[in-house]
Short mmCIF file of C-alpha atoms in Angstrom, two decimals:
data_model
loop_
_atom_site.label_atom_id
_atom_site.label_comp_id
_atom_site.label_asym_id
_atom_site.label_seq_id
_atom_site.Cartn_x
_atom_site.Cartn_y
_atom_site.Cartn_z
CA MET A 1 0.02 0.05 -0.03
CA SER A 2 1.24 3.40 -0.98
CA VAL A 3 2.20 5.81 1.86
CA LEU A 4 2.93 8.83 -0.36
CA PRO A 5 -0.49 10.34 -0.86
CA SER A 6 -1.13 10.60 2.91
CA THR A 7 2.38 11.91 3.49
CA ALA A 8 1.66 14.65 0.86
CA GLU A 9 -1.58 15.52 2.75
CA PHE A 10 0.40 15.64 5.95
CA MET A 11 2.92 18.01 4.25
CA THR A 12 -0.02 20.34 3.04
CA SER A 13 -1.16 20.42 6.50
CA ALA A 14 2.20 21.09 7.95
CA VAL A 15 2.53 24.25 5.68
CA ARG A 16 -0.72 25.62 6.81
CA ASN A 17 0.36 25.28 10.60
CA GLY A 18 3.72 26.78 9.97
CA THR A 19 5.70 23.55 10.74
CA PRO A 20 9.34 23.74 9.95
CA VAL A 21 10.32 22.78 6.44
CA GLN A 22 13.56 21.07 7.28
CA GLU A 23 11.89 18.63 9.69
CA ASN A 24 8.84 17.71 7.73
CA PHE A 25 10.30 17.64 4.06
CA HIS A 26 13.05 15.40 5.61
CA LYS A 27 10.32 12.89 6.84
CA PHE A 28 8.56 13.13 3.51
CA PHE A 29 11.82 12.59 1.59
CA GLU A 30 12.69 9.51 3.66
CA CYS A 31 9.19 8.10 3.11
CA TRP A 32 9.58 8.84 -0.55
CA LEU A 33 12.89 6.98 -0.74
CA ALA A 34 11.36 3.92 0.98
CA GLU A 35 8.66 3.82 -1.59
CA GLN A 36 11.17 4.32 -4.43
CA ASN A 37 12.95 1.19 -3.04
CA HIS A 38 9.68 -0.73 -2.94
CA TYR A 39 8.89 0.38 -6.72
CA LEU A 40 12.53 -0.74 -7.65
CA GLN A 41 11.80 -4.16 -6.27
CA GLU A 42 8.74 -4.41 -8.23
CA LEU A 43 10.63 -3.24 -11.42
CA LEU A 44 13.38 -5.80 -10.91
CA SER A 45 10.76 -8.46 -10.64
CA ALA A 46 9.01 -7.43 -13.88
CA SER A 47 12.38 -7.01 -15.65
CA LYS A 48 13.26 -10.69 -14.81
CA ASP A 49 10.26 -11.86 -16.83
CA ASN A 50 11.92 -10.78 -20.03
CA ASN A 51 11.83 -13.83 -22.13
CA ASN A 52 8.65 -13.29 -24.21
CA PRO A 53 8.46 -15.98 -26.81
CA ASN A 54 6.49 -13.67 -29.11
CA ARG A 55 9.18 -10.91 -29.02
CA ASN A 56 10.96 -12.45 -32.33
CA GLU A 57 8.11 -14.42 -33.72
CA ASP A 58 5.30 -11.82 -33.42
CA PRO A 59 6.90 -8.40 -32.21
CA ALA A 60 3.53 -6.62 -32.37
CA ARG A 61 1.77 -9.23 -30.16
CA ALA A 62 4.83 -9.06 -27.75
CA ASP A 63 4.59 -5.33 -27.57
CA GLU A 64 0.82 -5.57 -26.97
CA GLU A 65 1.25 -8.10 -24.24
CA GLU A 66 3.97 -6.00 -22.37
CA GLU A 67 1.87 -2.95 -22.77
CA LYS A 68 -0.97 -4.47 -20.96
CA VAL A 69 1.22 -6.10 -18.08
CA LEU A 70 3.82 -3.33 -17.69
CA ARG A 71 2.17 -0.02 -18.29
CA PRO A 72 0.29 0.07 -14.94
CA LEU A 73 3.51 -0.36 -13.07
CA ILE A 74 5.20 2.14 -15.27
CA ASN A 75 2.38 4.72 -14.61
CA ARG A 76 2.54 4.17 -10.80
CA VAL A 77 6.33 4.75 -10.69
CA VAL A 78 5.93 7.92 -12.90
CA ARG A 79 3.17 9.16 -10.61
CA HIS A 80 5.48 8.60 -7.75
CA TYR A 81 7.74 11.16 -9.08
CA GLU A 82 4.99 13.43 -10.08
CA GLU A 83 3.82 13.29 -6.38
CA TYR A 84 7.42 14.20 -5.43
CA TYR A 85 7.54 17.18 -7.47
CA LYS A 86 4.01 18.23 -6.30
CA ALA A 87 5.10 18.16 -2.66
CA LYS A 88 8.35 19.91 -3.57
CA SER A 89 6.31 22.74 -5.16
CA ILE A 90 4.55 23.32 -1.94
CA TRP A 91 7.72 23.54 0.08
CA VAL A 92 9.50 25.73 -2.47
CA GLU A 93 6.73 28.37 -1.91
CA HIS A 94 7.02 27.95 1.65
CA ASP A 95 10.92 28.17 2.06
CA VAL A 96 12.85 28.16 -1.15
CA LEU A 97 16.20 28.66 0.65
CA ARG A 98 16.05 25.39 2.49
CA MET A 99 14.90 23.59 -0.68
CA LEU A 100 18.10 24.85 -2.42
CA SER A 101 20.34 23.81 0.49
CA PRO A 102 18.60 20.60 1.43
CA THR A 103 19.86 19.08 4.74
CA TRP A 104 18.22 15.76 3.88
CA ARG A 105 20.87 14.98 1.31
CA SER A 106 24.24 14.08 1.73
CA LYS A 107 27.36 16.21 0.80
CA LEU A 108 28.05 13.88 -2.06
CA GLU A 109 24.53 14.56 -3.53
CA ASP A 110 24.95 18.19 -2.90
CA ALA A 111 27.90 18.37 -4.98
CA PHE A 112 26.05 17.19 -8.05
CA LEU A 113 22.90 19.19 -7.73
CA TRP A 114 21.53 21.73 -10.04
CA ILE A 115 19.26 24.25 -8.77
CA GLY A 116 18.06 22.05 -6.05
CA GLY A 117 17.90 18.62 -7.91
CA TRP A 118 19.27 16.58 -10.62
CA ARG A 119 20.24 18.26 -13.99
CA PRO A 120 17.65 17.10 -16.60
CA SER A 121 20.28 16.26 -19.25
CA ILE A 122 21.61 13.50 -16.86
CA ALA A 123 18.45 11.35 -17.85
CA PHE A 124 20.10 10.96 -21.38
CA HIS A 125 23.49 9.97 -19.91
CA LEU A 126 21.77 7.54 -17.81
CA LEU A 127 19.82 5.94 -20.82
CA TYR A 128 22.89 5.80 -22.96
CA SER A 129 25.10 4.32 -20.23
CA LYS A 130 22.58 1.61 -19.40
CA SER A 131 21.93 1.05 -23.09
CA GLY A 132 25.60 0.53 -23.66
CA LEU A 133 26.17 -1.86 -20.83
CA GLN A 134 23.10 -4.05 -22.12
CA LEU A 135 24.40 -3.84 -25.58
CA GLU A 136 27.56 -5.45 -24.41
CA ASN A 137 25.70 -8.26 -22.91
CA HIS A 138 23.57 -9.00 -25.76
CA LEU A 139 25.82 -8.73 -28.58
CA THR A 140 25.45 -12.33 -29.67
CA GLU A 141 21.62 -12.05 -29.85
CA LEU A 142 21.80 -8.76 -31.70
CA PHE A 143 24.30 -10.07 -34.30
CA ARG A 144 21.68 -12.78 -34.83
CA GLY A 145 19.03 -10.12 -35.63
CA LEU A 146 17.09 -11.13 -32.45
CA ARG A 147 15.20 -8.61 -30.31
CA THR A 148 16.52 -8.28 -26.62
CA GLY A 149 13.62 -6.03 -25.33
CA ASP A 150 15.75 -3.91 -23.17
CA LEU A 151 17.69 -0.68 -23.80
CA ALA A 152 20.07 -2.47 -26.11
CA ASP A 153 17.39 -2.83 -28.49
CA LEU A 154 16.56 0.88 -29.11
CA SER A 155 15.47 1.43 -32.72
CA PRO A 156 16.62 4.02 -35.25
CA SER A 157 13.41 5.89 -34.99
CA GLN A 158 13.63 5.69 -31.12
CA LEU A 159 17.39 7.13 -31.23
CA THR A 160 16.22 10.05 -33.52
CA ARG A 161 13.31 10.92 -31.06
CA ILE A 162 15.70 10.70 -28.08
CA ASP A 163 18.11 12.89 -29.77
CA GLU A 164 15.54 15.58 -30.56
CA LEU A 165 14.43 15.50 -26.95
CA GLN A 166 17.87 15.73 -25.61
CA ARG A 167 18.62 18.84 -27.74
CA LYS A 168 15.33 20.48 -26.60
CA THR A 169 16.16 19.70 -22.93
CA ILE A 170 19.63 20.97 -23.30
CA ARG A 171 18.34 24.30 -24.74
CA GLU A 172 15.94 24.73 -21.98
CA GLU A 173 18.26 23.67 -19.25
CA LYS A 174 20.62 26.44 -20.68
CA GLU A 175 17.92 29.02 -20.45
CA VAL A 176 17.15 27.99 -16.77
CA THR A 177 20.82 28.09 -15.94
CA GLU A 178 21.18 31.65 -17.48
CA LYS A 179 18.02 32.89 -15.60
CA MET A 180 19.59 31.65 -12.31
CA ALA A 181 22.99 33.35 -13.09
CA LYS A 182 21.31 36.60 -14.00
CA HIS A 183 19.22 36.35 -10.83
CA GLN A 184 22.22 35.67 -8.64
CA GLU A 185 23.96 38.72 -10.08
CA THR A 186 20.94 40.95 -8.72
CA ILE A 187 22.29 40.31 -5.15
CA ALA A 188 24.76 43.16 -6.00
CA ASP A 189 22.43 45.47 -7.77
CA SER A 190 22.35 49.13 -6.93
CA SER A 191 19.42 48.71 -4.56
CA MET A 192 21.12 46.01 -2.42
CA VAL A 193 24.47 47.91 -2.28
CA GLU A 194 22.72 50.93 -1.21
CA LEU A 195 20.79 49.02 1.46
CA SER A 196 23.80 47.39 2.81
CA HIS A 197 25.60 50.75 3.06
CA VAL A 198 22.67 52.42 4.84
CA VAL A 199 22.26 49.56 7.33
CA THR A 200 25.90 49.66 8.02
CA GLU A 201 25.68 53.45 8.82
CA LEU A 202 22.88 52.74 11.32
CA MET A 203 24.87 50.09 13.18
CA ASN A 204 27.87 52.38 13.39
CA ASP A 205 25.95 55.41 14.52
CA ARG A 206 28.42 56.94 16.74
CA ASP A 207 26.08 58.72 19.39
CA GLY A 208 24.88 55.22 20.27
CA GLU A 209 21.59 56.71 21.56
CA ARG A 210 18.57 54.46 21.25
CA SER A 211 16.04 57.17 20.99
CA SER A 212 12.49 56.61 19.75
CA HIS A 213 13.45 58.19 16.48
CA GLY A 214 16.40 55.84 16.24
CA ASP A 215 14.38 52.69 16.85
CA ALA A 216 11.72 53.85 14.23
CA GLU A 217 14.74 54.14 11.65
CA ARG A 218 15.93 50.74 12.51
CA GLU A 219 12.43 49.38 12.22
CA ALA A 220 11.97 50.89 8.78
CA GLU A 221 15.44 49.59 7.70
CA ARG A 222 14.56 46.08 8.88
CA GLU A 223 11.36 46.23 6.71
CA ARG A 224 13.28 47.37 3.78
CA VAL A 225 15.74 44.51 4.25
CA ASN A 226 12.94 41.98 4.57
CA SER A 227 11.21 43.33 1.52
CA ALA A 228 14.48 43.16 -0.50
CA LEU A 229 15.26 39.72 0.44
CA LYS A 230 11.65 38.70 -0.20
CA ARG A 231 11.86 39.78 -3.80
CA LYS A 232 15.15 37.80 -4.29
CA GLU A 233 13.44 34.64 -2.84
CA GLN A 234 10.41 35.01 -5.15
CA GLY A 235 12.89 35.14 -7.96
CA LEU A 236 14.34 31.91 -6.86
CA GLU A 237 11.05 30.26 -6.43
CA ARG A 238 10.32 30.99 -10.04
CA ILE A 239 13.40 29.56 -11.22
CA VAL A 240 13.33 26.52 -9.05
CA GLU A 241 9.77 25.77 -10.26
CA LYS A 242 11.14 26.05 -13.94
CA ALA A 243 13.93 23.50 -13.08
CA ASN A 244 11.59 21.10 -11.42
CA ASP A 245 9.05 21.33 -14.37
CA LEU A 246 11.91 20.67 -16.82
CA ARG A 247 13.23 17.71 -14.66
CA LEU A 248 9.73 16.05 -14.67
CA ARG A 249 8.97 16.61 -18.36
CA THR A 250 12.29 15.26 -19.27
CA LEU A 251 11.70 12.05 -17.39
CA GLU A 252 8.15 11.74 -18.84
CA GLY A 253 9.48 12.45 -22.24
CA VAL A 254 12.01 9.57 -22.17
CA ILE A 255 9.43 7.18 -20.83
CA GLU A 256 7.03 8.15 -23.67
CA ILE A 257 9.64 7.19 -26.25
CA LEU A 258 10.61 3.77 -24.87
CA ARG A 259 8.68 0.53 -25.27
CA PRO A 260 7.32 -0.82 -21.85
CA MET A 261 10.13 -3.17 -20.94
CA GLN A 262 12.73 -0.55 -22.08
CA ALA A 263 10.94 1.97 -19.64
CA VAL A 264 11.25 -0.56 -16.97
CA HIS A 265 14.91 -0.98 -17.32
CA PHE A 266 15.32 2.84 -17.48
CA LEU A 267 13.31 3.29 -14.34
CA ILE A 268 15.58 0.65 -12.62
CA ALA A 269 18.84 2.23 -13.56
CA ALA A 270 17.31 5.75 -12.42
CA ALA A 271 16.22 4.43 -9.02
CA GLU A 272 19.42 2.32 -8.57
CA LEU A 273 21.61 5.31 -9.06
CA HIS A 274 19.49 7.65 -6.92
CA LEU A 275 19.29 5.28 -3.96
CA ARG A 276 22.94 4.17 -4.07
CA LEU A 277 24.33 7.63 -4.38
CA HIS A 278 22.06 8.64 -1.43
CA ASP A 279 23.50 5.63 0.63
CA TRP A 280 27.14 6.14 -0.30
CA GLY A 281 26.75 9.85 0.41
CA LEU A 282 25.38 9.15 3.98
CA ASP A 283 28.04 6.51 4.65
CA LYS A 284 30.64 9.04 3.54
CA ASP A 285 29.34 11.84 5.59
CA THR A 286 29.09 9.43 8.84
CA SER A 287 32.73 8.43 8.15
CA ASN A 288 33.96 12.08 8.00
CA HIS A 289 31.86 13.08 10.97
CA ARG A 290 33.64 10.13 12.98
CA ALA A 291 37.07 11.04 11.59
CA GLY A 292 36.42 14.64 12.61
CA SER A 293 35.19 13.75 16.04
CA GLY A 294 38.23 11.69 16.64
CA THR A 295 40.69 14.40 15.67
CA ASN A 296 38.88 16.87 17.89
CA HIS A 297 38.87 14.35 20.69
CA HIS A 298 42.83 13.69 20.56
CA GLY A 299 43.60 17.26 19.73
#
């Protein structure tokens, strides 16, 4: 039984109640990872039944059979990703800064993040890497003109569509990257430079008197600072939303091009890479923390 919908409802309630983002999204993310692992086991089980006798005798019938058997599972896994981005969207509006600096991810994962998540074009590198590995494993069958059913068996028309989607994705990814760069530059625009100077002047006020007039000035400056930073955060929210939208559309676009069994193998590769990187990163963080504690203890 899926636990994700109830978790999403819990998160929505938490937002309304002003519950801290860090605590609740961390809980959601751990729950989502547990479900991803569950789906991975389902996908692996489905991939083992990969010897459809009709694949080479009657390819059309084989595709129809696999569509009927595998499509419901594929749709559930894709919905799982959709729920993740839906929940993430809620929290981005609530606290975009924490979503860009996620404490629920390891430092290893942080090092490879792009605007709070995976870079969309990585989906194609993943696809080609898995395809290449499976191609090596099935050279004999392919030389005999047999269909393997997995990612080694991509057709010329599929490769053309994948290439078109990759080019489109890279263009959009570049646009989002440029938007982020331009927005980051606004942190040093004239309004922010002036505001930082004015606040410094107030902090260094030589008379040191806290008159009612001085308190009013400080309160006015605090409001100006909050207003200025809020505008910066709103700009970040829009960019993160664009990045998340591109991530999801890229995943769905790749799945749409692949035949059912190929989609199963792609989703397996995606889940394995995500889950293992998370595990390895946490292990590395734990080892580094222990090493640091040992150094401090003996120092």
